[in-house]
XYZ file of C-alpha atoms in Angstrom:
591
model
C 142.586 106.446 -82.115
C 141.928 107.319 -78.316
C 144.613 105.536 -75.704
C 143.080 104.609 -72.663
C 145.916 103.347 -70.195
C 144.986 100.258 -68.109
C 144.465 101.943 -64.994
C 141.690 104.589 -66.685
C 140.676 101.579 -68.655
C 139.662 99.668 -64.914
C 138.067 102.905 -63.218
C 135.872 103.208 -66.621
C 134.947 99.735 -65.830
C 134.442 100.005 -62.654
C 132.220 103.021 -63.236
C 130.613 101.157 -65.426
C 129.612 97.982 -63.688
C 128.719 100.447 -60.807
C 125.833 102.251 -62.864
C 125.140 99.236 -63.856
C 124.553 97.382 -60.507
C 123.601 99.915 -58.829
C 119.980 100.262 -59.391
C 119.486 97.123 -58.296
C 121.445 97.451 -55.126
C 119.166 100.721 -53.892
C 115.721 98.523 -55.037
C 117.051 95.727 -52.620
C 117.762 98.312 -50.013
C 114.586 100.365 -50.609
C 112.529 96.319 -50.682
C 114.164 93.871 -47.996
C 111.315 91.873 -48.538
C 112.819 90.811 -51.869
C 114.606 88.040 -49.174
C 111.622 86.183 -50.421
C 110.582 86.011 -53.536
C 107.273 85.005 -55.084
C 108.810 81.918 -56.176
C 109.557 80.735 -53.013
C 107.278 81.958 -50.616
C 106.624 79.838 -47.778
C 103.923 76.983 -47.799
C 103.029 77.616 -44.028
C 102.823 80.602 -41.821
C 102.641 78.880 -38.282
C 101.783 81.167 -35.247
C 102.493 79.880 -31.819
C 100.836 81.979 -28.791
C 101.180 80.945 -25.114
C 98.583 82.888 -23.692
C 100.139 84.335 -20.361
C 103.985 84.402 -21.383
C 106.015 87.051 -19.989
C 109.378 87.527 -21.919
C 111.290 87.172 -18.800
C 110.336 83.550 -19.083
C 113.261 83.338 -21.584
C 115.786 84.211 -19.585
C 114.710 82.792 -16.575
C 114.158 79.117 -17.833
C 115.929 79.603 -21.541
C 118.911 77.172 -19.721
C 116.927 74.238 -19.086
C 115.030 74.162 -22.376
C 115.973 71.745 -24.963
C 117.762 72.355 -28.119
C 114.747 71.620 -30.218
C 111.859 73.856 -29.001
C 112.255 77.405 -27.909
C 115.711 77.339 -27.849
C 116.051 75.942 -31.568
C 113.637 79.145 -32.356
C 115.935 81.386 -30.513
C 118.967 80.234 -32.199
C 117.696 80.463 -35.829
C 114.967 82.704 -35.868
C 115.438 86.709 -35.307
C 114.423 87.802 -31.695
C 113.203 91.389 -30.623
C 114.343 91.502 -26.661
C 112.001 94.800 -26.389
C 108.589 93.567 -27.694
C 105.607 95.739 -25.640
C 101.961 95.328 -26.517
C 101.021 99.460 -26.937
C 97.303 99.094 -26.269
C 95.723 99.082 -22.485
C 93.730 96.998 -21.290
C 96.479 93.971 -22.267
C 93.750 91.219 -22.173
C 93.439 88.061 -23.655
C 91.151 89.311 -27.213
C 92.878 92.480 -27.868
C 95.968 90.754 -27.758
C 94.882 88.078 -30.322
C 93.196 90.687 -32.085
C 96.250 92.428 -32.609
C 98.670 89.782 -33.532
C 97.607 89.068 -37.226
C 95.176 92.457 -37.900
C 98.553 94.301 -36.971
C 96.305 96.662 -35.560
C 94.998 98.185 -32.048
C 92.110 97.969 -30.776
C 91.325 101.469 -31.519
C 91.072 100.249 -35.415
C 90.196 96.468 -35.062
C 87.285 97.469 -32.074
C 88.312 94.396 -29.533
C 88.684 96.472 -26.696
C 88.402 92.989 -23.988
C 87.459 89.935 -23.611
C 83.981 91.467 -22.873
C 82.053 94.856 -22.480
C 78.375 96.019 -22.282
C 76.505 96.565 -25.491
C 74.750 99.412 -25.746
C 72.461 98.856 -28.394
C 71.327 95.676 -26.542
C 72.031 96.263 -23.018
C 73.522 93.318 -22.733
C 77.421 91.432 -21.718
C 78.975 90.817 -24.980
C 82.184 88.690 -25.854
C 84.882 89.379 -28.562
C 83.360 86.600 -30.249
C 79.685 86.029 -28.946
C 77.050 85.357 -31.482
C 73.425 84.352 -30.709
C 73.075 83.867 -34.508
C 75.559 81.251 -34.376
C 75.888 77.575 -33.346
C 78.492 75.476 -31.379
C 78.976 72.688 -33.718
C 80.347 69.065 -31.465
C 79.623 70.287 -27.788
C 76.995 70.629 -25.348
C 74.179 72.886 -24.809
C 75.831 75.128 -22.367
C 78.194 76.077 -25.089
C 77.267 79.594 -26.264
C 77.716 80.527 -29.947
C 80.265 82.243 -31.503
C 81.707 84.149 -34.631
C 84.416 86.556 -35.744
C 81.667 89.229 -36.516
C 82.467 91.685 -34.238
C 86.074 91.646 -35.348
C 86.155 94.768 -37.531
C 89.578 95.036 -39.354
C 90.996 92.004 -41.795
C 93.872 89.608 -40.763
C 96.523 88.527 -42.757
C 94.789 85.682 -43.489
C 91.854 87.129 -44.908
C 94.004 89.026 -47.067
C 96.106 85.712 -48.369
C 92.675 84.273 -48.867
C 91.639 86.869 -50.839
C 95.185 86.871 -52.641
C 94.750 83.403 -53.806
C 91.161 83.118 -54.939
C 90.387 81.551 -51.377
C 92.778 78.287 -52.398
C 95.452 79.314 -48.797
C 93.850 77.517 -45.991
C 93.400 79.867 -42.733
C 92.779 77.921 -39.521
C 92.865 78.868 -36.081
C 93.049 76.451 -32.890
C 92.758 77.204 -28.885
C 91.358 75.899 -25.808
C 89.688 79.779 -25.584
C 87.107 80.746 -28.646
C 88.336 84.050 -28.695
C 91.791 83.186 -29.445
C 91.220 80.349 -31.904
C 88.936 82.691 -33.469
C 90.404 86.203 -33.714
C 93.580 85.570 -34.940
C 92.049 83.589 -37.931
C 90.042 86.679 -39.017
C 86.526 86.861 -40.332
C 87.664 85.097 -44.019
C 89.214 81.957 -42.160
C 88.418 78.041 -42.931
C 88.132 77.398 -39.554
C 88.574 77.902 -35.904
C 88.222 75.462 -33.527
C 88.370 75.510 -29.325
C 88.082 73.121 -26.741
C 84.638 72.830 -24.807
C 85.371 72.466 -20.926
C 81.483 70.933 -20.830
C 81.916 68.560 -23.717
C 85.849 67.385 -23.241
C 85.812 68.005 -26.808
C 87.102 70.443 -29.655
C 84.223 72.260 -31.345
C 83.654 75.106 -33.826
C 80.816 77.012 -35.341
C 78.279 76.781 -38.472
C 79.635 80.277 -39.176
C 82.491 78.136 -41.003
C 80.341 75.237 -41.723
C 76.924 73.311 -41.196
C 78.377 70.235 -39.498
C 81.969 69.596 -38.192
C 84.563 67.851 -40.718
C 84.731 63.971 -40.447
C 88.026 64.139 -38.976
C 86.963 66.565 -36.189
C 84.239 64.208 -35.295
C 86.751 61.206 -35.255
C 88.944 62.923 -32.691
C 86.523 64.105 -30.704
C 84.670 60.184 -30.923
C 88.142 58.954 -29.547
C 87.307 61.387 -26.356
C 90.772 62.970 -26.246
C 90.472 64.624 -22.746
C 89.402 61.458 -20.682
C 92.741 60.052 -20.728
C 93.974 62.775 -18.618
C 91.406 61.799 -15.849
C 93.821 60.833 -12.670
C 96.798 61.950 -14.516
C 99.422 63.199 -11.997
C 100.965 66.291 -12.853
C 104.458 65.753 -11.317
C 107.760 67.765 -11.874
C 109.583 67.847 -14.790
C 113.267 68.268 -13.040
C 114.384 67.726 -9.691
C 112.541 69.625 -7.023
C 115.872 71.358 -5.959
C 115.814 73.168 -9.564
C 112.610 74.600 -8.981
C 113.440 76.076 -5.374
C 116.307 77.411 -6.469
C 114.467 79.275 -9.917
C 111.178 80.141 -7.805
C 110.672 79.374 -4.388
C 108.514 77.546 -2.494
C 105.886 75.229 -3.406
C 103.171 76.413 -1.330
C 104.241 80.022 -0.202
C 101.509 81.993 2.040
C 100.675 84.093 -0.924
C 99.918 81.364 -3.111
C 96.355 80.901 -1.813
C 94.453 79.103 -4.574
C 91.369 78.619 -2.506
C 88.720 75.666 -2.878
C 89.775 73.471 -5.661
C 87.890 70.273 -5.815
C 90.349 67.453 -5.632
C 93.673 69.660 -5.879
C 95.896 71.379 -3.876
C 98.551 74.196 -4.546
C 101.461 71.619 -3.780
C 103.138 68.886 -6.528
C 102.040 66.655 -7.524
C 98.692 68.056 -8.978
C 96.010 64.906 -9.394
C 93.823 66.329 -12.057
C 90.120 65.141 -11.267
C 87.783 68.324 -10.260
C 86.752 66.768 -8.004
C 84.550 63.845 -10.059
C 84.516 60.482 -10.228
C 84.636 60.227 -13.739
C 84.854 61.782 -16.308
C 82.414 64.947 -17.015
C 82.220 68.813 -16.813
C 84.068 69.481 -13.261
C 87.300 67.574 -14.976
C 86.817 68.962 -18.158
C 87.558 72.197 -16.957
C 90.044 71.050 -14.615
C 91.951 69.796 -17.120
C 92.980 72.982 -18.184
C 94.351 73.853 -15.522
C 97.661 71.874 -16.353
C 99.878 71.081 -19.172
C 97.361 67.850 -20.006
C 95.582 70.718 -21.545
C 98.106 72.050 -23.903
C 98.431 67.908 -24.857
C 94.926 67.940 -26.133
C 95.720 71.475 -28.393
C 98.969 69.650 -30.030
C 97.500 66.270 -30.446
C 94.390 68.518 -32.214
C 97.139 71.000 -34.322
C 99.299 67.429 -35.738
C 95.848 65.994 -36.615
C 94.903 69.365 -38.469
C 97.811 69.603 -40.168
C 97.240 66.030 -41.416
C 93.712 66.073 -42.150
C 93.538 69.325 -44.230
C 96.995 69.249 -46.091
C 98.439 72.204 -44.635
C 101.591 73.214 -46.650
C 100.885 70.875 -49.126
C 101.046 73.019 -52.385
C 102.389 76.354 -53.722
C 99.728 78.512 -52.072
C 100.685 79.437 -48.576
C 98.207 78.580 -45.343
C 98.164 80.126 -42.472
C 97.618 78.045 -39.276
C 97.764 79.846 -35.644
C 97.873 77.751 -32.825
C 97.376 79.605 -28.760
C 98.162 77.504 -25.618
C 95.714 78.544 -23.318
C 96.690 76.466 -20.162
C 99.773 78.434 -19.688
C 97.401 81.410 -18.684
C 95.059 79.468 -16.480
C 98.148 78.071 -14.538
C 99.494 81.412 -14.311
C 96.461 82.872 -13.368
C 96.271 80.298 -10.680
C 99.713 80.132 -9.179
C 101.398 83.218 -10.152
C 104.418 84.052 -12.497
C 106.831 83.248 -9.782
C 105.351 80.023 -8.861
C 106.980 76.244 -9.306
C 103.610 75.520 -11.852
C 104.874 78.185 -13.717
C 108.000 77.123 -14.368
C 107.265 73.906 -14.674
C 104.404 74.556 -17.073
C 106.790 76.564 -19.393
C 109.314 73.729 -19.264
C 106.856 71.150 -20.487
C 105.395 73.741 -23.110
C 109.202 73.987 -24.686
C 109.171 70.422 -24.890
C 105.647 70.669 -27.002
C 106.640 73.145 -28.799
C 110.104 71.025 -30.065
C 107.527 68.093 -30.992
C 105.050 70.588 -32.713
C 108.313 71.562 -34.795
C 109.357 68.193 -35.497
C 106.192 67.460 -36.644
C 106.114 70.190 -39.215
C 109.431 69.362 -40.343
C 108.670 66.362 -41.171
C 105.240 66.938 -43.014
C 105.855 70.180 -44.492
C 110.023 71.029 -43.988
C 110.578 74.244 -41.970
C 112.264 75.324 -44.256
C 108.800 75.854 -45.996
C 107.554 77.398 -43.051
C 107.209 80.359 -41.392
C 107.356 80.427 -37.843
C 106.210 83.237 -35.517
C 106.380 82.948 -31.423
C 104.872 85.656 -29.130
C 102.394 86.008 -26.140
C 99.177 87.211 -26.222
C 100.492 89.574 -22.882
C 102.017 88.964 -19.837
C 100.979 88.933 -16.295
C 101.516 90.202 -12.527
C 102.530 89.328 -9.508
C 99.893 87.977 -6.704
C 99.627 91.224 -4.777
C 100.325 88.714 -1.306
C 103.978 88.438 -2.956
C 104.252 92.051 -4.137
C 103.850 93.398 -0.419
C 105.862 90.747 1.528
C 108.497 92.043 -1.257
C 108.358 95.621 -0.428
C 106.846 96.899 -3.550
C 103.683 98.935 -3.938
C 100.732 97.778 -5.056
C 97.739 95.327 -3.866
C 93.945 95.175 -4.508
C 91.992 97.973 -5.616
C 88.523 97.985 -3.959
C 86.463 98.389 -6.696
C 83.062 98.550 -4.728
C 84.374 101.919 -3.503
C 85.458 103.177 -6.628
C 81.471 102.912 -7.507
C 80.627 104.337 -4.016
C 82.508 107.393 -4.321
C 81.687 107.961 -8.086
C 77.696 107.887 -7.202
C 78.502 110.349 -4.343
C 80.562 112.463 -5.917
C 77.898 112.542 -9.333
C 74.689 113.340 -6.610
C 76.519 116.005 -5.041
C 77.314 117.420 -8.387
C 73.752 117.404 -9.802
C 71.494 116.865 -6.665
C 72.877 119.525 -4.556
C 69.593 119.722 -2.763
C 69.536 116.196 -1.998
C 66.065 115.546 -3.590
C 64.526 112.157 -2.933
C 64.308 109.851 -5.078
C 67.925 110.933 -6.328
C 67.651 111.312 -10.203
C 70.964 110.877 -10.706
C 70.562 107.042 -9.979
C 70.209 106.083 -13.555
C 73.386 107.938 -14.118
C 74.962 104.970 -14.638
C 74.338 102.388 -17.270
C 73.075 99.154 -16.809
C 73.538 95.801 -18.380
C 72.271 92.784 -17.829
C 75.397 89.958 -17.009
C 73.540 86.540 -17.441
C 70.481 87.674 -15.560
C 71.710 90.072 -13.544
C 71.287 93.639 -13.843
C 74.734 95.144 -12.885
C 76.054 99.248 -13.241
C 78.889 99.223 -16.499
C 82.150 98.966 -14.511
C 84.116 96.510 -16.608
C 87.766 96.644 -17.945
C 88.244 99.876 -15.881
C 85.679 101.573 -18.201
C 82.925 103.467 -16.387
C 79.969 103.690 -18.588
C 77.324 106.147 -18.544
C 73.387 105.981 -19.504
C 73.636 108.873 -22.167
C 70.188 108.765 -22.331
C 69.355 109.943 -19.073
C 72.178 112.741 -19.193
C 70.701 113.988 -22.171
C 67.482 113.905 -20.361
C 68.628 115.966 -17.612
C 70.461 117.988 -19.530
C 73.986 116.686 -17.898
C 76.823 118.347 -20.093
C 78.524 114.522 -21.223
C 82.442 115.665 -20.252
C 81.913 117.259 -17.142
C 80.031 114.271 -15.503
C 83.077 112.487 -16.822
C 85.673 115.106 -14.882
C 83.403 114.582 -11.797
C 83.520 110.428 -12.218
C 87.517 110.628 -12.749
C 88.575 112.957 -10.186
C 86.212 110.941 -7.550
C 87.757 107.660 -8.509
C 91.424 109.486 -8.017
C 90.236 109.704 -3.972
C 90.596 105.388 -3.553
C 93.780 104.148 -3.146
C 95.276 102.469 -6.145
C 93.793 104.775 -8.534
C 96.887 106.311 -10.658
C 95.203 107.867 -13.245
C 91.898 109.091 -15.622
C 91.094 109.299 -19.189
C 88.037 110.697 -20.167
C 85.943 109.281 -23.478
C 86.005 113.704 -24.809
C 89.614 113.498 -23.954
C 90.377 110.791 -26.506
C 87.984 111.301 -28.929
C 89.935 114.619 -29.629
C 93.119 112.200 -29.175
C 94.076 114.265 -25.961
C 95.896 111.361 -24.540
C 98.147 111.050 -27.676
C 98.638 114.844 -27.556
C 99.884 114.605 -24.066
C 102.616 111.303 -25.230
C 104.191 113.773 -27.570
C 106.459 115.832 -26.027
C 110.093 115.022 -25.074
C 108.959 112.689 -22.171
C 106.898 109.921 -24.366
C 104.237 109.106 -21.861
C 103.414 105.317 -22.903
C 100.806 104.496 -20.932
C 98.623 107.753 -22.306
C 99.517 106.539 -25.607
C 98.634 102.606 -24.819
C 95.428 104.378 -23.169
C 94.415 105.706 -26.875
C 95.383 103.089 -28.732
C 92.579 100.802 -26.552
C 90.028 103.118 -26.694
C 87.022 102.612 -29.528
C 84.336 104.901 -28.997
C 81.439 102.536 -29.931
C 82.578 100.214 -27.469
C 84.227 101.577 -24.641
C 83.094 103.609 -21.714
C 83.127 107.658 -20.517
C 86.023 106.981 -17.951
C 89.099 105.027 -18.479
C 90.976 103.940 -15.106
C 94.279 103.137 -14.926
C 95.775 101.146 -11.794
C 98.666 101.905 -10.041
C 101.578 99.303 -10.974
C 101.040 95.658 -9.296
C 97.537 97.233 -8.754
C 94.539 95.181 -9.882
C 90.668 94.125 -8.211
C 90.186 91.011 -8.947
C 89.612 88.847 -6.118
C 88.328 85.527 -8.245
C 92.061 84.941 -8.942
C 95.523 85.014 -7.559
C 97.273 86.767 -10.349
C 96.140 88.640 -13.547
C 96.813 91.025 -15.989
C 95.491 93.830 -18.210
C 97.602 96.805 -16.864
C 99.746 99.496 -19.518
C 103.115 98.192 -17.229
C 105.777 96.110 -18.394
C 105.112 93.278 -16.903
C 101.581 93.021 -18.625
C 103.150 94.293 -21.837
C 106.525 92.716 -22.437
C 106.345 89.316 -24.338
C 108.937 87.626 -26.842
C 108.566 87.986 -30.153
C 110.745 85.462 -32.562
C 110.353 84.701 -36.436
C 112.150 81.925 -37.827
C 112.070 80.828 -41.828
C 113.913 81.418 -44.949
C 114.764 84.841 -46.279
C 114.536 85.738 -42.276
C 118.226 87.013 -40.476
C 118.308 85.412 -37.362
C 119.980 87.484 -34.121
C 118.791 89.773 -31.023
C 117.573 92.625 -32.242
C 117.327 95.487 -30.180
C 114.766 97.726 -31.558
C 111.530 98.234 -29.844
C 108.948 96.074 -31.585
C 105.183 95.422 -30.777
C 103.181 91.754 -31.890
C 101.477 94.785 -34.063
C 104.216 94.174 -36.435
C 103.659 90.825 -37.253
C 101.137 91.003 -39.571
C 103.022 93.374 -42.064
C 106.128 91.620 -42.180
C 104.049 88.566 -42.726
C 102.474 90.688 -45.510
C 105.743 91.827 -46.923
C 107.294 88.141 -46.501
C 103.903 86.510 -48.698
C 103.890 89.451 -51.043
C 100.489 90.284 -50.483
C 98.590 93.147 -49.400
C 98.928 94.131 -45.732
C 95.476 93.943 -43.316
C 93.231 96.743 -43.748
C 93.626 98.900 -40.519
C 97.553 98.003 -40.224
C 99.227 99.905 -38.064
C 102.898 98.011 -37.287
C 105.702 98.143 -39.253
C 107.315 95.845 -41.559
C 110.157 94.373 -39.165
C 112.797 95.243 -41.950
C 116.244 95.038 -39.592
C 115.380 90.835 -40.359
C 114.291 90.728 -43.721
C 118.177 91.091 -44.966
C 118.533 87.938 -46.924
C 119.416 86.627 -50.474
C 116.755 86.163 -52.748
């Protein structure tokens, strides 16, 4: 008989319980997701967007928020400080697009809000669709659809997962944000009509609206904001102290029927009742993010989100964040007070869940859609660089620069002058400079015989002679991925890289412009976004549920990321044309 001492007896059974355990340790290391299981997968997936949100906006206000909106988020959920869209431009659609496709625009083909179509010769929108009806507004409403949305969303995917019983519904004052983030699969998607003063949707989802819808709408939930007073939230010392002024020079908001840039805001348009001019006034102000959480509660209510074992998805964006911002400016009093009021809507969107559903059934995902910059009034009486690019020289110097190039002899009529391509904007004929794309009539090169990439070389260096003008990308550069060669070496060159990731060659245009920093045209507003920079890119990103570690984590992250940890979290197959990663530094939990 074989003697085993007790001290070889306990390392043999150590040994032992190690081979034992051990496969099982290195599968929950290899699968974090395992932090939730099948079992208890969560019944919601709730998405909050303010549109406009730069992450700074944490820090700079996180103090005065209460302990039940963003701050409760903060303190339970996980938080990436260094969240950066990676696509240019950083608009409104390919930043919705992103968030739940958890892919660029390169792969999901938003490349803005709108471009020229080629095939038509017409202004599109992300989500324009003359085959489709506005379902509860007006006849100025235009139709529109998901259809040109060309990757899946994680919602289309749980849809699929579950035989179509999850739920998928997406809500906004903007179509393109209630819509995109929803996917092409979704329920629903409803927006607010700023000609109606009501929320609508489209017979892409359904031939008439839902009962409830038409309820809400019959109760007409904008009119009661008609007079309201926007005042300040805190004492008007606070706001001096966190961000000036009221009514600095550079905050120059121009004619604004029956407003001024000063506190308190009287929110009218200029009517005397009720109608279109307040309707869209109304967004200009946190009445409008009222309307969007009165509409989520009621949604929530009305179709039994959360109700069962299969998940649903609901995304909500709050839209009149970015209208204020784009208004008064990032640095503004309606800024902060406008982010103040939106934690406070936030906590009673939260409190609302909990009490329906239980967070601790739900997912919940913050983020912007992207951020914003500076007026360029405030960026020079700072000191910085930057201002307003003219854009009508940019085209002047371009059309020189192309006649000189092919019509050395100056022949009259120039046949370079349908060089250009030409789209028709509501009516008007207009030459294709949109989203810093310069688009070319292909046709006629080919006619002339016009070699495609050096009439693109002539366009960017011309455009590089106007102030502003940083940089060029041309459409045969990054079809051959030139700009992602060039972000390779040991100096990662982001914007190149965000430059790539935006472009989609049925879509966008022979020459890619990028600004100089605090750079932009647009004189119909005071601040905007849209640039590769920091300030357009960096937004929060915070996930709170079970199964999720909470803390500041410190590796970079982009919204692209969502949708695969969602995907990993729900067990289900990840969107189509995915290109995040599965946020795995959170998803350390106990099964």
């Amino acid at each position: 008989m074989l003697l085993i001492s007790p001290r070889t007896r306990i390392s043999v059974l150590a040994l032992l319980l190690v081979s034992l355990l051990a496969p099982h340790y290195l599968a929950a290391a290899q699968q974090p997701s395992r932090a939730v299981s099948s079992s208890t997968r969560p019944r919601l997936v709730l998405l909050i967007v303010a549109d406009q949100f730069r992450y700074d906006y944490l820090e700079r206000f996180g103090d005065l928020f209460g302990e039940k909106g963003l701050k409760r988020l903060m303190r339970e959920g996980a938080s990436w400080i260094e969240t950066n869209y990676d696509h240019f431009p950083t608009y409104t659609a390919p930043g919705h697009a992103t968030l739940l496709t958890g892919a660029y625009p390169a792969a999901n083909g938003i490349v803005g809000n709108d471009w020229p179509d080629r095939d038509t010769g017409k202004k599109v929108s992300s989500v324009s669709d003359e085959t489709s009806l506005v379902l509860g507004g007006s006849q100025a409403d235009t139709g529109a659809s998901p259809r040109r949305l060309l990757a899946s969303t994680l919602g289309d995917e749980l849809r699929l997962s579950t035989n179509d019983r999850s739920k998928v519904i997406g809500i906004s004052l903007k179509d393109r944000a209630a819509i995109l983030p929803a996917g092409r699969h979704a329920n629903a998607a409803y927006w607010y009509s700023p000609h109606a003063g009501s929320m609508v949707s489209s017979d892409y989802y359904f031939k008439e609206l839902p009962a409830w819808v038409a309820k809400f709408n019959a109760q007409r939930p904008a009119d009661k904001f008609f007079k309201a007073k926007w005042e300040r939230l805190l004492p008007q010392e606070e706001y001096q102290k966190r961000a000036g002024a009221d009514s600095p020079p550079w905050e120059d908001i121009g004619k604004v029927a029956g407003d001024t840039n000063s506190f308190p805001h009287t929110i009218t348009g200029g009517a005397a009742e009720p109608g279109p001019a307040f309707y869209n006034e109304v967004q200009f102000s946190p009445f409008g993010n009222e309307i969007e959480l009165s509409f989520a509660k009621q949604t929530i209510e009305a179709e039994g989100l959360g109700r069962d074992e299969d998940p649903d998805v609901l995304s909500i964006s709050f839209d009149a964040n970015d209208y204020v911002g784009h208004r008064y400016g990032p640095y503004s009093q309606e800024v902060m007070d406008i982010t103040l009021r939106f934690d406070q809507q936030i906590a009673e969107l939260l409190d609302f869940v909990d009490s329906r559903i239980g967070l601790g059934n739900t997912i919940v995902v913050f983020t912007a859609d992207h951020g914003v910059a500076p007026i360029p009034k405030q960026v020079l009486a700072s000191g910085l660089a930057g201002g307003r690019a003219d854009y009508a020289e940019i085209q002047r110097r371009v059309r020189a620069a192309i006649s000189a190039r092919y019509n050395p002899q100056a022949k009259s009529p120039d046949p370079t002058a349908d060089y250009f391509f030409r789209y028709d904007d509501a009516g008007t004929t207009t030459d294709a400079i949109i989203n810093n794309n310069i688009y070319f009539n292909l046709e006629a090169l080919k006619r002339d015989r016009v070699e495609v990439e050096d009439i693109e070389r002539v366009a960017g260096e011309a455009a590089l002679t106007v102030a502003g003008v940083a940089r060029y990308f041309t459409r045969g550069q990054l079809l051959r991925g030139g700009a992602l060669a060039s972000a390779t070496g040991s100096s990662v060159d982001s914007v190149a890289r965000r430059v790539q990731h935006g472009f989609f060659a049925r879509r966008s245009g022979n020459v890619i412009l990028v600004m100089e920093p605090y750079t932009y045209s647009s004189n119909a507003v005071n601040a905007t976004h849209g640039s590769p920079y920091s300030y357009d890119t960096h937004v929060p990103l915070i996930i709170r549920g079970s199964g999720i570690a909470g803390g500041r984590y410190f590796q970079p992250a982009t919204p692209a990321d969502i949708a695969p940890t969602l995907a990993a979290i729900l067990r289900i197959q990840a969107p189509s044309s995915v290109t995040g990663r599965i946020l795995l530094e959170a998803l350390g939990g106990k099964e």
